[in-house]
PDB file of C-alpha atoms in Angstrom:
ATOM      1  CA  MET A  12      86.853  70.741 105.764  1.00  0.00           C
ATOM      2  CA  ILE A  13      83.548  69.782 104.180  1.00  0.00           C
ATOM      3  CA  THR A  14      81.702  72.634 105.935  1.00  0.00           C
ATOM      4  CA  LEU A  15      84.044  75.351 104.671  1.00  0.00           C
ATOM      5  CA  THR A  16      84.097  73.847 101.164  1.00  0.00           C
ATOM      6  CA  ILE A  17      80.307  73.706 100.817  1.00  0.00           C
ATOM      7  CA  LEU A  18      79.793  77.206 102.236  1.00  0.00           C
ATOM      8  CA  THR A  19      82.514  78.653  99.998  1.00  0.00           C
ATOM      9  CA  ILE A  20      80.951  77.120  96.867  1.00  0.00           C
ATOM     10  CA  CYS A  21      77.475  78.332  97.872  1.00  0.00           C
ATOM     11  CA  PHE A  22      78.720  81.827  98.703  1.00  0.00           C
ATOM     12  CA  LEU A  23      80.568  82.179  95.390  1.00  0.00           C
ATOM     13  CA  THR A  24      77.511  80.855  93.535  1.00  0.00           C
ATOM     14  CA  GLY A  25      75.264  83.381  95.266  1.00  0.00           C
ATOM     15  CA  LEU A  26      77.753  86.181  94.617  1.00  0.00           C
ATOM     16  CA  SER A  27      78.014  85.243  90.933  1.00  0.00           C
ATOM     17  CA  CYS A  28      74.218  85.201  90.569  1.00  0.00           C
ATOM     18  CA  LYS A  29      73.965  88.595  92.271  1.00  0.00           C
ATOM     19  CA  ILE A  30      76.662  90.195  90.085  1.00  0.00           C
ATOM     20  CA  LYS A  31      75.245  88.773  86.856  1.00  0.00           C
ATOM     21  CA  LYS A  32      71.671  89.560  87.997  1.00  0.00           C
ATOM     22  CA  PHE A  33      70.710  86.011  87.130  1.00  0.00           C
ATOM     23  CA  LYS A  34      66.947  85.630  86.660  1.00  0.00           C
ATOM     24  CA  ALA A  35      65.404  82.177  86.722  1.00  0.00           C
ATOM     25  CA  PRO A  36      62.037  81.961  88.508  1.00  0.00           C
ATOM     26  CA  LEU A  37      61.941  78.158  88.287  1.00  0.00           C
ATOM     27  CA  THR A  38      65.453  77.825  89.762  1.00  0.00           C
ATOM     28  CA  LEU A  39      64.538  80.299  92.498  1.00  0.00           C
ATOM     29  CA  ALA A  40      61.383  78.348  93.422  1.00  0.00           C
ATOM     30  CA  LEU A  41      63.219  75.017  93.388  1.00  0.00           C
ATOM     31  CA  THR A  42      66.019  76.407  95.577  1.00  0.00           C
ATOM     32  CA  TRP A  43      63.427  77.709  98.044  1.00  0.00           C
ATOM     33  CA  TYR A  44      61.906  74.222  98.313  1.00  0.00           C
ATOM     34  CA  ILE A  45      65.347  72.689  98.897  1.00  0.00           C
ATOM     35  CA  HIS A  46      66.145  75.369 101.471  1.00  0.00           C
ATOM     36  CA  LEU A  47      62.907  74.710 103.353  1.00  0.00           C
ATOM     37  CA  ILE A  48      63.598  70.960 103.361  1.00  0.00           C
ATOM     38  CA  PHE A  49      66.990  71.559 104.975  1.00  0.00           C
ATOM     39  CA  LEU A  50      65.362  74.017 107.379  1.00  0.00           C
ATOM     40  CA  VAL A  51      63.034  71.248 108.586  1.00  0.00           C
ATOM     41  CA  LEU A  52      65.889  68.732 108.755  1.00  0.00           C
ATOM     42  CA  SER A  53      68.025  71.219 110.705  1.00  0.00           C
ATOM     43  CA  ALA A  54      65.192  71.829 113.169  1.00  0.00           C
ATOM     44  CA  ILE A  55      64.826  68.063 113.647  1.00  0.00           C
ATOM     45  CA  CYS A  56      68.592  67.755 114.155  1.00  0.00           C
ATOM     46  CA  LEU A  57      68.535  70.502 116.778  1.00  0.00           C
ATOM     47  CA  PHE A  58      65.652  68.833 118.620  1.00  0.00           C
ATOM     48  CA  LEU A  59      67.450  65.468 118.522  1.00  0.00           C
ATOM     49  CA  MET A  60      70.726  66.989 119.749  1.00  0.00           C
ATOM     50  CA  LEU A  61      68.968  68.570 122.733  1.00  0.00           C
ATOM     51  CA  ASN A  62      67.762  65.078 123.661  1.00  0.00           C
ATOM     52  CA  ASP A  63      71.108  63.277 123.048  1.00  0.00           C
ATOM     53  CA  TYR A  64      69.981  61.752 119.769  1.00  0.00           C
ATOM     54  CA  GLY A  65      71.035  62.236 116.181  1.00  0.00           C
ATOM     55  CA  PHE A  66      70.784  60.924 112.652  1.00  0.00           C
ATOM     56  CA  LYS A  67      73.072  58.028 111.842  1.00  0.00           C
ATOM     57  CA  GLY A  68      76.550  59.051 110.737  1.00  0.00           C
ATOM     58  CA  THR A  69      79.209  61.241 112.293  1.00  0.00           C
ATOM     59  CA  GLN A  70      78.757  64.371 110.147  1.00  0.00           C
ATOM     60  CA  THR A  71      75.093  64.088 109.140  1.00  0.00           C
ATOM     61  CA  GLU A  72      73.833  66.967 111.287  1.00  0.00           C
ATOM     62  CA  ARG A  73      76.688  69.253 110.222  1.00  0.00           C
ATOM     63  CA  VAL A  74      75.964  68.541 106.541  1.00  0.00           C
ATOM     64  CA  PHE A  75      72.278  69.408 107.041  1.00  0.00           C
ATOM     65  CA  PHE A  76      73.126  72.652 108.864  1.00  0.00           C
ATOM     66  CA  THR A  77      75.713  73.551 106.226  1.00  0.00           C
ATOM     67  CA  LEU A  78      73.377  72.949 103.286  1.00  0.00           C
ATOM     68  CA  TYR A  79      70.660  74.935 105.048  1.00  0.00           C
ATOM     69  CA  ALA A  80      72.994  77.933 105.346  1.00  0.00           C
ATOM     70  CA  GLY A  81      74.480  77.378 101.881  1.00  0.00           C
ATOM     71  CA  THR A  82      71.134  77.310 100.095  1.00  0.00           C
ATOM     72  CA  GLY A  83      70.256  80.515 101.945  1.00  0.00           C
ATOM     73  CA  MET A  84      73.342  82.155 100.425  1.00  0.00           C
ATOM     74  CA  ILE A  85      72.363  80.997  96.939  1.00  0.00           C
ATOM     75  CA  LEU A  86      68.796  82.243  97.451  1.00  0.00           C
ATOM     76  CA  TYR A  87      70.118  85.690  98.314  1.00  0.00           C
ATOM     77  CA  GLY A  88      71.964  85.781  94.998  1.00  0.00           C
ATOM     78  CA  LEU A  89      68.889  84.669  93.084  1.00  0.00           C
ATOM     79  CA  SER A  90      66.413  86.982  94.844  1.00  0.00           C
ATOM     80  CA  LYS A  91      65.636  90.568  93.970  1.00  0.00           C
ATOM     81  CA  PRO A  92      66.668  93.305  96.401  1.00  0.00           C
ATOM     82  CA  GLY A  93      63.961  94.314  98.823  1.00  0.00           C
ATOM     83  CA  ASN A  94      63.130  95.648 102.264  1.00  0.00           C
ATOM     84  CA  ASP A  95      60.902  92.806 103.416  1.00  0.00           C
ATOM     85  CA  ALA A  96      61.553  90.202 106.099  1.00  0.00           C
ATOM     86  CA  ARG A  97      62.426  87.545 103.523  1.00  0.00           C
ATOM     87  CA  HIS A  98      65.284  89.638 102.139  1.00  0.00           C
ATOM     88  CA  ALA A  99      66.604  90.342 105.654  1.00  0.00           C
ATOM     89  CA  TYR A 100      66.420  86.609 106.426  1.00  0.00           C
ATOM     90  CA  LEU A 101      68.508  85.725 103.373  1.00  0.00           C
ATOM     91  CA  MET A 102      70.912  88.587 104.024  1.00  0.00           C
ATOM     92  CA  ALA A 103      71.766  86.997 107.381  1.00  0.00           C
ATOM     93  CA  PHE A 104      73.232  83.996 105.534  1.00  0.00           C
ATOM     94  CA  PHE A 105      75.031  85.922 102.809  1.00  0.00           C
ATOM     95  CA  GLY A 106      76.367  88.565 105.181  1.00  0.00           C
ATOM     96  CA  PHE A 107      77.861  86.100 107.684  1.00  0.00           C
ATOM     97  CA  PRO A 108      81.322  85.918 105.991  1.00  0.00           C
ATOM     98  CA  PHE A 109      81.501  89.721 105.972  1.00  0.00           C
ATOM     99  CA  VAL A 110      80.641  89.816 109.689  1.00  0.00           C
ATOM    100  CA  LEU A 111      83.502  87.399 110.398  1.00  0.00           C
ATOM    101  CA  LEU A 112      85.865  89.475 108.259  1.00  0.00           C
ATOM    102  CA  LEU A 113      84.838  92.638 110.117  1.00  0.00           C
ATOM    103  CA  GLY A 114      85.398  90.887 113.445  1.00  0.00           C
ATOM    104  CA  LEU A 115      88.921  89.876 112.400  1.00  0.00           C
ATOM    105  CA  MET A 116      89.707  93.499 111.537  1.00  0.00           C
ATOM    106  CA  ILE A 117      88.652  94.810 114.976  1.00  0.00           C
ATOM    107  CA  PRO A 118      91.321  93.874 117.579  1.00  0.00           C
ATOM    108  CA  PRO A 119      88.974  93.567 120.605  1.00  0.00           C
ATOM    109  CA  LEU A 120      86.772  91.125 118.679  1.00  0.00           C
ATOM    110  CA  ARG A 121      89.540  89.173 116.942  1.00  0.00           C
ATOM    111  CA  VAL A 122      89.875  86.326 119.449  1.00  0.00           C
ATOM    112  CA  LEU A 123      86.104  85.930 119.792  1.00  0.00           C
ATOM    113  CA  THR A 124      85.710  85.911 116.003  1.00  0.00           C
ATOM    114  CA  ILE A 125      88.380  83.220 115.602  1.00  0.00           C
ATOM    115  CA  VAL A 126      86.695  81.027 118.224  1.00  0.00           C
ATOM    116  CA  VAL A 127      83.279  81.465 116.572  1.00  0.00           C
ATOM    117  CA  ALA A 128      84.706  80.757 113.112  1.00  0.00           C
ATOM    118  CA  LEU A 129      86.502  77.600 114.274  1.00  0.00           C
ATOM    119  CA  THR A 130      83.398  76.380 116.091  1.00  0.00           C
ATOM    120  CA  LEU A 131      81.081  76.902 113.125  1.00  0.00           C
ATOM    121  CA  LEU A 132      83.364  76.120 110.192  1.00  0.00           C
ATOM    122  CA  SER A 133      85.828  73.470 111.368  1.00  0.00           C
ATOM    123  CA  ASP A 134      84.870  69.808 111.125  1.00  0.00           C
ATOM    124  CA  SER A 135      85.501  67.657 114.168  1.00  0.00           C
ATOM    125  CA  ASP A 136      87.496  64.448 113.785  1.00  0.00           C
ATOM    126  CA  PHE A 137      85.343  61.402 114.594  1.00  0.00           C
ATOM    127  CA  ARG A 138      86.471  57.832 115.162  1.00  0.00           C
ATOM    128  CA  ARG A 139      84.263  54.893 116.017  1.00  0.00           C
ATOM    129  CA  TYR A 140      85.222  51.641 117.709  1.00  0.00           C
ATOM    130  CA  ASN A 141      82.528  49.012 117.230  1.00  0.00           C
ATOM    131  CA  ILE A 142      81.387  47.046 120.270  1.00  0.00           C
ATOM    132  CA  ASP A 143      78.782  44.991 118.389  1.00  0.00           C
ATOM    133  CA  ASN A 144      76.151  45.588 115.710  1.00  0.00           C
ATOM    134  CA  ASP A 145      74.153  47.968 117.933  1.00  0.00           C
ATOM    135  CA  TYR A 146      76.800  49.808 119.990  1.00  0.00           C
ATOM    136  CA  ALA A 147      80.023  51.683 119.355  1.00  0.00           C
ATOM    137  CA  LEU A 148      82.436  53.910 121.232  1.00  0.00           C
ATOM    138  CA  GLN A 149      82.964  57.250 119.473  1.00  0.00           C
ATOM    139  CA  SER A 150      85.762  59.748 119.948  1.00  0.00           C
ATOM    140  CA  LYS A 151      85.261  63.361 118.873  1.00  0.00           C
ATOM    141  CA  THR A 152      88.211  65.736 118.582  1.00  0.00           C
ATOM    142  CA  SER A 153      87.538  69.421 117.934  1.00  0.00           C
ATOM    143  CA  GLY A 154      91.095  70.579 117.294  1.00  0.00           C
ATOM    144  CA  ILE A 155      92.211  73.542 119.390  1.00  0.00           C
ATOM    145  CA  LEU A 156      88.727  73.894 120.863  1.00  0.00           C
ATOM    146  CA  SER A 157      89.307  70.989 123.267  1.00  0.00           C
ATOM    147  CA  SER A 158      92.445  69.541 124.817  1.00  0.00           C
ATOM    148  CA  ALA A 159      91.208  65.930 124.702  1.00  0.00           C
ATOM    149  CA  PRO A 160      88.681  63.934 122.677  1.00  0.00           C
ATOM    150  CA  VAL A 161      85.143  63.476 123.951  1.00  0.00           C
ATOM    151  CA  TYR A 162      84.206  59.801 124.180  1.00  0.00           C
ATOM    152  CA  SER A 163      80.553  58.840 123.726  1.00  0.00           C
ATOM    153  CA  LEU A 164      78.528  55.652 123.601  1.00  0.00           C
ATOM    154  CA  ILE A 165      76.595  55.333 120.342  1.00  0.00           C
ATOM    155  CA  SER A 166      73.452  53.209 120.403  1.00  0.00           C
ATOM    156  CA  ASP A 167      71.644  52.227 117.213  1.00  0.00           C
ATOM    157  CA  LYS A 168      68.009  53.346 117.594  1.00  0.00           C
ATOM    158  CA  TYR A 169      64.840  53.551 115.492  1.00  0.00           C
ATOM    159  CA  TRP A 170      66.178  52.777 111.996  1.00  0.00           C
ATOM    160  CA  LEU A 171      67.548  56.249 111.030  1.00  0.00           C
ATOM    161  CA  PHE A 172      68.623  57.502 114.443  1.00  0.00           C
ATOM    162  CA  GLU A 173      71.174  56.817 117.124  1.00  0.00           C
ATOM    163  CA  LYS A 174      71.435  57.738 120.779  1.00  0.00           C
ATOM    164  CA  ILE A 175      74.577  59.575 121.845  1.00  0.00           C
ATOM    165  CA  THR A 176      75.686  59.343 125.476  1.00  0.00           C
ATOM    166  CA  PRO A 177      78.703  61.657 125.955  1.00  0.00           C
ATOM    167  CA  GLY A 178      81.357  61.445 128.661  1.00  0.00           C
ATOM    168  CA  ILE A 179      81.388  57.651 128.924  1.00  0.00           C
ATOM    169  CA  ILE A 180      85.091  57.832 129.745  1.00  0.00           C
ATOM    170  CA  GLN A 181      87.013  61.005 130.507  1.00  0.00           C
ATOM    171  CA  PRO A 182      90.740  60.549 129.885  1.00  0.00           C
ATOM    172  CA  GLN A 183      93.157  63.461 130.148  1.00  0.00           C
ATOM    173  CA  GLY A 184      94.403  63.011 126.592  1.00  0.00           C
ATOM    174  CA  VAL A 185      94.197  60.823 123.509  1.00  0.00           C
ATOM    175  CA  ILE A 186      93.560  57.175 124.369  1.00  0.00           C
ATOM    176  CA  LYS A 187      96.230  54.674 123.318  1.00  0.00           C
ATOM    177  CA  ASN A 188      95.954  50.894 123.157  1.00  0.00           C
ATOM    178  CA  LEU A 189      92.151  50.904 123.431  1.00  0.00           C
ATOM    179  CA  ARG A 190      90.565  47.517 124.066  1.00  0.00           C
ATOM    180  CA  MET A 191      86.916  46.569 124.628  1.00  0.00           C
ATOM    181  CA  GLU A 192      85.360  43.334 125.782  1.00  0.00           C
ATOM    182  CA  LYS A 193      81.671  42.634 126.332  1.00  0.00           C
ATOM    183  CA  LYS A 194      80.734  41.318 129.770  1.00  0.00           C
ATOM    184  CA  GLY A 195      77.412  39.601 129.319  1.00  0.00           C
ATOM    185  CA  ALA A 196      74.643  41.153 127.273  1.00  0.00           C
ATOM    186  CA  ASP A 197      74.429  44.578 128.925  1.00  0.00           C
ATOM    187  CA  SER A 198      77.937  45.747 129.834  1.00  0.00           C
ATOM    188  CA  VAL A 199      81.359  46.226 128.262  1.00  0.00           C
ATOM    189  CA  LEU A 200      84.848  46.469 129.756  1.00  0.00           C
ATOM    190  CA  ILE A 201      86.946  49.310 128.306  1.00  0.00           C
ATOM    191  CA  GLN A 202      90.715  49.318 128.846  1.00  0.00           C
ATOM    192  CA  TRP A 203      93.367  51.713 127.621  1.00  0.00           C
ATOM    193  CA  GLY A 204      96.979  52.686 128.254  1.00  0.00           C
ATOM    194  CA  TYR A 205     100.161  50.751 128.976  1.00  0.00           C
ATOM    195  CA  GLY A 206     101.863  49.491 132.134  1.00  0.00           C
ATOM    196  CA  LYS A 207     101.258  51.570 135.254  1.00  0.00           C
ATOM    197  CA  ALA A 208      99.260  54.059 133.219  1.00  0.00           C
ATOM    198  CA  LYS A 209      96.779  51.352 132.242  1.00  0.00           C
ATOM    199  CA  LYS A 210      93.164  52.165 133.147  1.00  0.00           C
ATOM    200  CA  ASP A 211      89.837  50.445 132.766  1.00  0.00           C
ATOM    201  CA  THR A 212      86.150  50.976 133.374  1.00  0.00           C
ATOM    202  CA  VAL A 213      82.905  49.084 132.878  1.00  0.00           C
ATOM    203  CA  ILE A 214      79.945  50.785 131.203  1.00  0.00           C
ATOM    204  CA  VAL A 215      76.372  49.596 131.024  1.00  0.00           C
ATOM    205  CA  LEU A 216      74.684  49.238 127.652  1.00  0.00           C
ATOM    206  CA  ASP A 217      71.147  50.628 127.729  1.00  0.00           C
TER     207      ASP A 217
END
């Protein structure tokens, strides 16, 4: 639960700074710079995700998004109260936990709030099965949000990035006895299951 842990630490830090009325202009300026860096990284992540790309690593984008929101919470605690757009912007980060708490207290919104909280705060379980140095099969399980893992082809691209092609195989549940064998230079045979339930498919490597 790396997302929940980071956000909890950042929220408590921001709350402590707000209660103690902590004043440190240099710390405030430095935190703003860090926040803006993660804002840019988050925007890049969003653009990459819309085009089926991402930074290398299974949780890299989530860490960037989480630190972007977390530094916003800390900035709210370090900033002076005000009525300007900057204060409202920071309040959106710091007030998010209270919005979730309010949603849990209102019965018509309870289910929706739980779904939103699980989507934003829960970390998916990733597993990668290497095909070769440039390709891997990745499974992504999102807990109660999906009944079966999503299987994607991961292609190593452009030094820091990787291409993600989802839905390579679409089993009805968790794959057991997974086996992969390359067929030539541009295709791989994927097999899973036992006995009569055994299935296979061939995917093309781009």
